[in-house]
Amino acid sequence: MPGETTAGDETASCWSCGTMRAVHFCNACGKVQPPAPVDYFTFFGLLRKLSIDTVLLEKEFYALSRRLHPDMSAQADSQEKAWSLEQSSLLNDAYRTLKDPIRRTEYLLRLEGVELEEQSKQATEKARASGELKKQVVPPDLLEEVFELNMQLEELKRQKKLGEDDPALLEEIGKAKLLLEGKHDTLLADLKINWTEWDKVVDSDNEQERFKIRDQMVDVLNRRNYVRNLVRDVSEALEGSS
């Protein structure tokens, strides 16, 4: 991939013994090395692919944890201890990101220069606190469905304030929630197809096709995030009415 840094590119001489070292520590003297400016995939010696063997990833994580943990550098000088802390922090961040398929996809897209629409719960809470409108784009095919659902949720809030109860309304909202959950699962299936297509493109290094699949993943993730948060909002509304 153009501009991609591999683990091998970062291999250099050990600062302590001068031997050609591994990325994170020296294979000869075992000294922890200064953190290299690489992405999370490269940190684990991986290509920027979305299908990862998480069992092997976990094994590598624990192996590196033992070698890079600050406690292993108890006899080291302050500089090496500082590098050990940095390396361990990067290791934890990289592992948390790559082991989760959605976070892994979002991270890869950021590496590709794409930021997803802000649909997070954190953004929702921030918007509520500031009084600002949260950026939220309704997928076109859900416009009518979401409009009707929002009307039902507003009616549910009104009834709650008045102490009223409409079982039929609750049933309709419950059905809408089930449909949304089904859409959420379908979008995940679509995303898995994109992962396979992306990995094939990485091998072929077809830039035009890579951009096409990247944009498809952005669209699916934005739609999935929107539906996920809508399911969450409906669940909270139903719980509040029980």
mmCIF file of C-alpha atoms in Angstrom:
data_model
loop_
_atom_site.group_PDB
_atom_site.id
_atom_site.type_symbol
_atom_site.label_atom_id
_atom_site.label_comp_id
_atom_site.label_asym_id
_atom_site.label_seq_id
_atom_site.Cartn_x
_atom_site.Cartn_y
_atom_site.Cartn_z
ATOM 1 C CA MET A 1 0.000 0.000 0.000
ATOM 2 C CA PRO A 2 1.461 3.409 -0.882
ATOM 3 C CA GLY A 3 2.911 5.165 2.164
ATOM 4 C CA GLU A 4 2.456 2.180 4.448
ATOM 5 C CA THR A 5 5.141 1.575 7.057
ATOM 6 C CA THR A 6 5.958 -2.015 7.886
ATOM 7 C CA ALA A 7 7.495 -3.387 11.026
ATOM 8 C CA GLY A 8 10.643 -4.266 9.130
ATOM 9 C CA ASP A 9 11.112 -0.667 8.003
ATOM 10 C CA GLU A 10 11.488 0.389 11.634
ATOM 11 C CA THR A 11 14.190 -2.164 12.492
ATOM 12 C CA ALA A 12 17.459 -0.409 13.364
ATOM 13 C CA SER A 13 20.507 -0.783 15.568
ATOM 14 C CA CYS A 14 20.026 -1.259 19.304
ATOM 15 C CA TRP A 15 20.842 1.892 21.260
ATOM 16 C CA SER A 16 22.655 -0.222 23.874
ATOM 17 C CA CYS A 17 24.673 -2.909 22.070
ATOM 18 C CA GLY A 18 24.487 -1.829 18.430
ATOM 19 C CA THR A 19 23.024 -5.136 17.232
ATOM 20 C CA MET A 20 20.228 -5.081 14.652
ATOM 21 C CA ARG A 21 17.216 -5.157 16.944
ATOM 22 C CA ALA A 22 13.559 -6.154 16.807
ATOM 23 C CA VAL A 23 10.963 -3.370 16.638
ATOM 24 C CA HIS A 24 10.195 -3.216 20.373
ATOM 25 C CA PHE A 25 13.278 -4.693 22.064
ATOM 26 C CA CYS A 26 16.745 -5.956 21.207
ATOM 27 C CA ASN A 27 16.963 -9.665 20.423
ATOM 28 C CA ALA A 28 20.609 -9.685 21.522
ATOM 29 C CA CYS A 29 20.690 -7.811 24.837
ATOM 30 C CA GLY A 30 16.942 -7.629 25.580
ATOM 31 C CA LYS A 31 16.894 -3.846 26.078
ATOM 32 C CA VAL A 32 13.589 -2.067 25.398
ATOM 33 C CA GLN A 33 13.891 0.262 22.406
ATOM 34 C CA PRO A 34 12.467 3.750 21.797
ATOM 35 C CA PRO A 35 8.852 3.544 20.502
ATOM 36 C CA ALA A 36 8.700 3.708 16.712
ATOM 37 C CA PRO A 37 6.168 6.075 15.058
ATOM 38 C CA VAL A 38 3.985 3.341 13.541
ATOM 39 C CA ASP A 39 0.271 2.564 13.381
ATOM 40 C CA TYR A 40 -1.382 -0.164 15.469
ATOM 41 C CA PHE A 41 -1.273 -2.740 12.676
ATOM 42 C CA THR A 42 2.442 -2.227 12.174
ATOM 43 C CA PHE A 43 3.016 -2.332 15.929
ATOM 44 C CA PHE A 44 1.916 -5.981 15.791
ATOM 45 C CA GLY A 45 3.689 -6.621 12.489
ATOM 46 C CA LEU A 46 0.399 -6.855 10.577
ATOM 47 C CA LEU A 47 -0.739 -5.620 7.183
ATOM 48 C CA ARG A 48 -3.683 -3.219 7.155
ATOM 49 C CA LYS A 49 -6.216 -6.005 6.799
ATOM 50 C CA LEU A 50 -9.526 -6.428 8.594
ATOM 51 C CA SER A 51 -9.601 -10.209 8.957
ATOM 52 C CA ILE A 52 -7.291 -10.839 11.908
ATOM 53 C CA ASP A 53 -6.645 -14.051 13.808
ATOM 54 C CA THR A 54 -7.602 -12.706 17.242
ATOM 55 C CA VAL A 55 -6.270 -15.814 18.990
ATOM 56 C CA LEU A 56 -2.782 -15.177 17.605
ATOM 57 C CA LEU A 57 -3.206 -11.462 18.301
ATOM 58 C CA GLU A 58 -3.922 -12.241 21.951
ATOM 59 C CA LYS A 59 -0.897 -14.540 22.213
ATOM 60 C CA GLU A 60 1.336 -11.853 20.714
ATOM 61 C CA PHE A 61 -0.160 -9.288 23.086
ATOM 62 C CA TYR A 62 0.681 -11.332 26.178
ATOM 63 C CA ALA A 63 4.136 -12.188 24.852
ATOM 64 C CA LEU A 64 4.923 -8.520 24.248
ATOM 65 C CA SER A 65 3.354 -7.549 27.588
ATOM 66 C CA ARG A 66 5.837 -9.729 29.409
ATOM 67 C CA ARG A 67 8.793 -8.287 27.492
ATOM 68 C CA LEU A 68 7.730 -4.630 27.600
ATOM 69 C CA HIS A 69 6.177 -4.322 31.059
ATOM 70 C CA PRO A 70 7.932 -1.645 33.157
ATOM 71 C CA ASP A 71 8.485 -4.196 35.951
ATOM 72 C CA MET A 72 10.801 -6.100 33.605
ATOM 73 C CA SER A 73 12.973 -2.977 33.423
ATOM 74 C CA ALA A 74 13.373 -2.618 37.195
ATOM 75 C CA GLN A 75 17.162 -2.510 36.865
ATOM 76 C CA ALA A 76 17.108 -0.246 33.818
ATOM 77 C CA ASP A 77 17.933 3.451 33.760
ATOM 78 C CA SER A 78 15.195 6.095 33.758
ATOM 79 C CA GLN A 79 15.218 6.487 29.967
ATOM 80 C CA GLU A 80 14.649 2.797 29.299
ATOM 81 C CA LYS A 81 11.905 2.712 31.946
ATOM 82 C CA ALA A 82 10.205 5.634 30.210
ATOM 83 C CA TRP A 83 10.412 3.811 26.850
ATOM 84 C CA SER A 84 8.998 0.703 28.493
ATOM 85 C CA LEU A 85 6.014 2.671 29.787
ATOM 86 C CA GLU A 86 5.416 4.209 26.356
ATOM 87 C CA GLN A 87 5.712 0.871 24.590
ATOM 88 C CA SER A 88 3.325 -0.803 27.093
ATOM 89 C CA SER A 89 0.781 1.989 26.682
ATOM 90 C CA LEU A 90 0.934 1.712 22.883
ATOM 91 C CA LEU A 91 0.635 -2.054 23.143
ATOM 92 C CA ASN A 92 -2.542 -1.819 25.247
ATOM 93 C CA ASP A 93 -4.116 0.783 22.971
ATOM 94 C CA ALA A 94 -3.250 -1.202 19.846
ATOM 95 C CA TYR A 95 -4.595 -4.451 21.270
ATOM 96 C CA ARG A 96 -7.882 -2.927 22.482
ATOM 97 C CA THR A 97 -8.430 -1.402 19.065
ATOM 98 C CA LEU A 98 -7.475 -4.342 16.872
ATOM 99 C CA LYS A 99 -9.210 -7.107 18.834
ATOM 100 C CA ASP A 100 -12.633 -5.494 18.293
ATOM 101 C CA PRO A 101 -13.729 -5.762 14.637
ATOM 102 C CA ILE A 102 -15.737 -2.520 14.615
ATOM 103 C CA ARG A 103 -13.065 -0.467 16.361
ATOM 104 C CA ARG A 104 -10.515 -2.072 14.053
ATOM 105 C CA THR A 105 -12.504 -0.990 11.004
ATOM 106 C CA GLU A 106 -13.013 2.536 12.294
ATOM 107 C CA TYR A 107 -9.301 2.825 13.060
ATOM 108 C CA LEU A 108 -8.291 1.601 9.606
ATOM 109 C CA LEU A 109 -10.646 4.127 8.022
ATOM 110 C CA ARG A 110 -9.012 6.909 10.041
ATOM 111 C CA LEU A 111 -5.644 5.733 8.714
ATOM 112 C CA GLU A 112 -7.198 6.014 5.250
ATOM 113 C CA GLY A 113 -8.117 9.641 5.987
ATOM 114 C CA VAL A 114 -11.794 9.129 6.795
ATOM 115 C CA GLU A 115 -13.647 10.297 9.913
ATOM 116 C CA LEU A 116 -17.046 8.751 10.548
ATOM 117 C CA GLU A 117 -20.094 10.872 11.311
ATOM 118 C CA GLU A 118 -20.297 11.520 15.042
ATOM 119 C CA GLN A 119 -23.079 9.259 16.307
ATOM 120 C CA SER A 120 -21.619 8.245 19.667
ATOM 121 C CA LYS A 121 -23.439 8.366 22.979
ATOM 122 C CA GLN A 122 -20.703 10.672 24.236
ATOM 123 C CA ALA A 123 -21.541 13.150 21.479
ATOM 124 C CA THR A 124 -25.229 12.876 22.344
ATOM 125 C CA GLU A 125 -24.584 13.665 25.992
ATOM 126 C CA LYS A 126 -22.256 16.523 25.075
ATOM 127 C CA ALA A 127 -24.896 18.003 22.783
ATOM 128 C CA ARG A 128 -27.536 17.760 25.499
ATOM 129 C CA ALA A 129 -25.245 19.503 27.985
ATOM 130 C CA SER A 130 -24.300 22.312 25.592
ATOM 131 C CA GLY A 131 -27.714 22.711 24.006
ATOM 132 C CA GLU A 132 -26.173 22.274 20.562
ATOM 133 C CA LEU A 133 -27.553 20.008 17.870
ATOM 134 C CA LYS A 134 -25.563 16.808 17.369
ATOM 135 C CA LYS A 135 -24.469 16.021 13.843
ATOM 136 C CA GLN A 136 -26.705 13.169 12.803
ATOM 137 C CA VAL A 137 -27.573 12.260 9.257
ATOM 138 C CA VAL A 138 -30.593 9.986 8.861
ATOM 139 C CA PRO A 139 -30.029 7.285 6.209
ATOM 140 C CA PRO A 140 -32.418 8.100 3.298
ATOM 141 C CA ASP A 141 -34.113 4.688 3.355
ATOM 142 C CA LEU A 142 -34.966 5.179 7.035
ATOM 143 C CA LEU A 143 -36.371 8.714 6.802
ATOM 144 C CA GLU A 144 -40.055 7.758 6.794
ATOM 145 C CA GLU A 145 -39.599 4.994 9.355
ATOM 146 C CA VAL A 146 -37.610 7.217 11.722
ATOM 147 C CA PHE A 147 -40.097 10.072 11.375
ATOM 148 C CA GLU A 148 -42.973 7.792 12.417
ATOM 149 C CA LEU A 149 -40.948 6.284 15.259
ATOM 150 C CA ASN A 150 -40.009 9.731 16.591
ATOM 151 C CA MET A 151 -43.694 10.700 16.573
ATOM 152 C CA GLN A 152 -44.476 7.561 18.593
ATOM 153 C CA LEU A 153 -41.675 8.282 21.067
ATOM 154 C CA GLU A 154 -42.914 11.860 21.532
ATOM 155 C CA GLU A 155 -46.411 10.513 22.206
ATOM 156 C CA LEU A 156 -44.944 8.052 24.697
ATOM 157 C CA LYS A 157 -43.198 10.916 26.524
ATOM 158 C CA ARG A 158 -46.454 12.900 26.585
ATOM 159 C CA GLN A 159 -48.360 9.968 28.018
ATOM 160 C CA LYS A 160 -45.686 9.393 30.642
ATOM 161 C CA LYS A 161 -45.976 13.005 31.837
ATOM 162 C CA LEU A 162 -49.753 12.646 32.091
ATOM 163 C CA GLY A 163 -49.488 9.269 33.800
ATOM 164 C CA GLU A 164 -51.348 7.569 30.941
ATOM 165 C CA ASP A 165 -50.667 4.107 29.523
ATOM 166 C CA ASP A 166 -51.310 2.900 25.969
ATOM 167 C CA PRO A 167 -50.419 -0.792 25.532
ATOM 168 C CA ALA A 168 -51.021 -0.568 21.780
ATOM 169 C CA LEU A 169 -48.461 2.225 21.429
ATOM 170 C CA LEU A 170 -45.908 0.284 23.457
ATOM 171 C CA GLU A 171 -46.467 -2.739 21.233
ATOM 172 C CA GLU A 172 -45.926 -0.675 18.068
ATOM 173 C CA ILE A 173 -42.704 0.802 19.423
ATOM 174 C CA GLY A 174 -41.559 -2.679 20.471
ATOM 175 C CA LYS A 175 -42.147 -3.959 16.930
ATOM 176 C CA ALA A 176 -40.196 -1.040 15.507
ATOM 177 C CA LYS A 177 -37.317 -1.871 17.829
ATOM 178 C CA LEU A 178 -37.240 -5.487 16.595
ATOM 179 C CA LEU A 179 -37.128 -4.290 12.984
ATOM 180 C CA LEU A 180 -34.264 -1.931 13.775
ATOM 181 C CA GLU A 181 -32.339 -4.718 15.511
ATOM 182 C CA GLY A 182 -32.789 -6.795 12.368
ATOM 183 C CA LYS A 183 -31.405 -3.949 10.239
ATOM 184 C CA HIS A 184 -28.454 -3.669 12.614
ATOM 185 C CA ASP A 185 -27.626 -7.366 12.142
ATOM 186 C CA THR A 186 -27.996 -7.073 8.365
ATOM 187 C CA LEU A 187 -25.603 -4.129 8.252
ATOM 188 C CA LEU A 188 -23.026 -6.118 10.225
ATOM 189 C CA ALA A 189 -23.309 -8.908 7.654
ATOM 190 C CA ASP A 190 -22.774 -6.328 4.882
ATOM 191 C CA LEU A 191 -19.714 -5.021 6.701
ATOM 192 C CA LYS A 192 -18.198 -8.504 6.947
ATOM 193 C CA ILE A 193 -18.463 -8.791 3.165
ATOM 194 C CA ASN A 194 -16.623 -5.479 2.867
ATOM 195 C CA TRP A 195 -13.849 -6.791 5.134
ATOM 196 C CA THR A 196 -13.223 -9.724 2.812
ATOM 197 C CA GLU A 197 -13.249 -7.451 -0.244
ATOM 198 C CA TRP A 198 -10.869 -5.004 1.430
ATOM 199 C CA ASP A 199 -8.333 -7.703 2.294
ATOM 200 C CA LYS A 200 -8.310 -8.896 -1.310
ATOM 201 C CA VAL A 201 -7.721 -5.352 -2.556
ATOM 202 C CA VAL A 202 -4.827 -4.842 -0.121
ATOM 203 C CA ASP A 203 -3.140 -7.878 -1.693
ATOM 204 C CA SER A 204 -3.738 -6.607 -5.240
ATOM 205 C CA ASP A 205 -2.846 -2.992 -4.392
ATOM 206 C CA ASN A 206 -5.638 -1.651 -6.628
ATOM 207 C CA GLU A 207 -5.998 1.915 -5.352
ATOM 208 C CA GLN A 208 -9.232 2.740 -7.195
ATOM 209 C CA GLU A 209 -10.951 -0.397 -5.907
ATOM 210 C CA ARG A 210 -9.583 0.277 -2.427
ATOM 211 C CA PHE A 211 -11.227 3.720 -2.375
ATOM 212 C CA LYS A 212 -14.500 2.193 -3.560
ATOM 213 C CA ILE A 213 -14.596 -0.423 -0.782
ATOM 214 C CA ARG A 214 -13.425 2.136 1.777
ATOM 215 C CA ASP A 215 -16.390 4.364 0.919
ATOM 216 C CA GLN A 216 -18.746 1.393 1.137
ATOM 217 C CA MET A 217 -17.500 0.618 4.642
ATOM 218 C CA VAL A 218 -17.940 4.247 5.681
ATOM 219 C CA ASP A 219 -21.539 4.190 4.482
ATOM 220 C CA VAL A 220 -22.343 0.887 6.212
ATOM 221 C CA LEU A 221 -20.706 1.946 9.479
ATOM 222 C CA ASN A 222 -22.493 5.299 9.562
ATOM 223 C CA ARG A 223 -25.819 3.580 8.920
ATOM 224 C CA ARG A 224 -25.069 0.892 11.509
ATOM 225 C CA ASN A 225 -24.060 3.466 14.126
ATOM 226 C CA TYR A 226 -27.233 5.432 13.489
ATOM 227 C CA VAL A 227 -29.437 2.350 13.810
ATOM 228 C CA ARG A 228 -27.535 1.182 16.916
ATOM 229 C CA ASN A 229 -28.099 4.500 18.669
ATOM 230 C CA LEU A 230 -31.720 4.557 17.593
ATOM 231 C CA VAL A 231 -32.208 1.106 19.162
ATOM 232 C CA ARG A 232 -30.572 2.410 22.323
ATOM 233 C CA ASP A 233 -32.869 5.453 22.447
ATOM 234 C CA VAL A 234 -35.951 3.279 21.933
ATOM 235 C CA SER A 235 -34.817 0.872 24.661
ATOM 236 C CA GLU A 236 -34.326 3.745 27.093
ATOM 237 C CA ALA A 237 -37.776 5.096 26.266
ATOM 238 C CA LEU A 238 -39.404 1.703 26.793
ATOM 239 C CA GLU A 239 -37.549 1.136 30.056
ATOM 240 C CA GLY A 240 -38.635 4.553 31.290
ATOM 241 C CA SER A 241 -42.268 3.736 30.608
ATOM 242 C CA SER A 242 -42.226 0.425 32.493
#
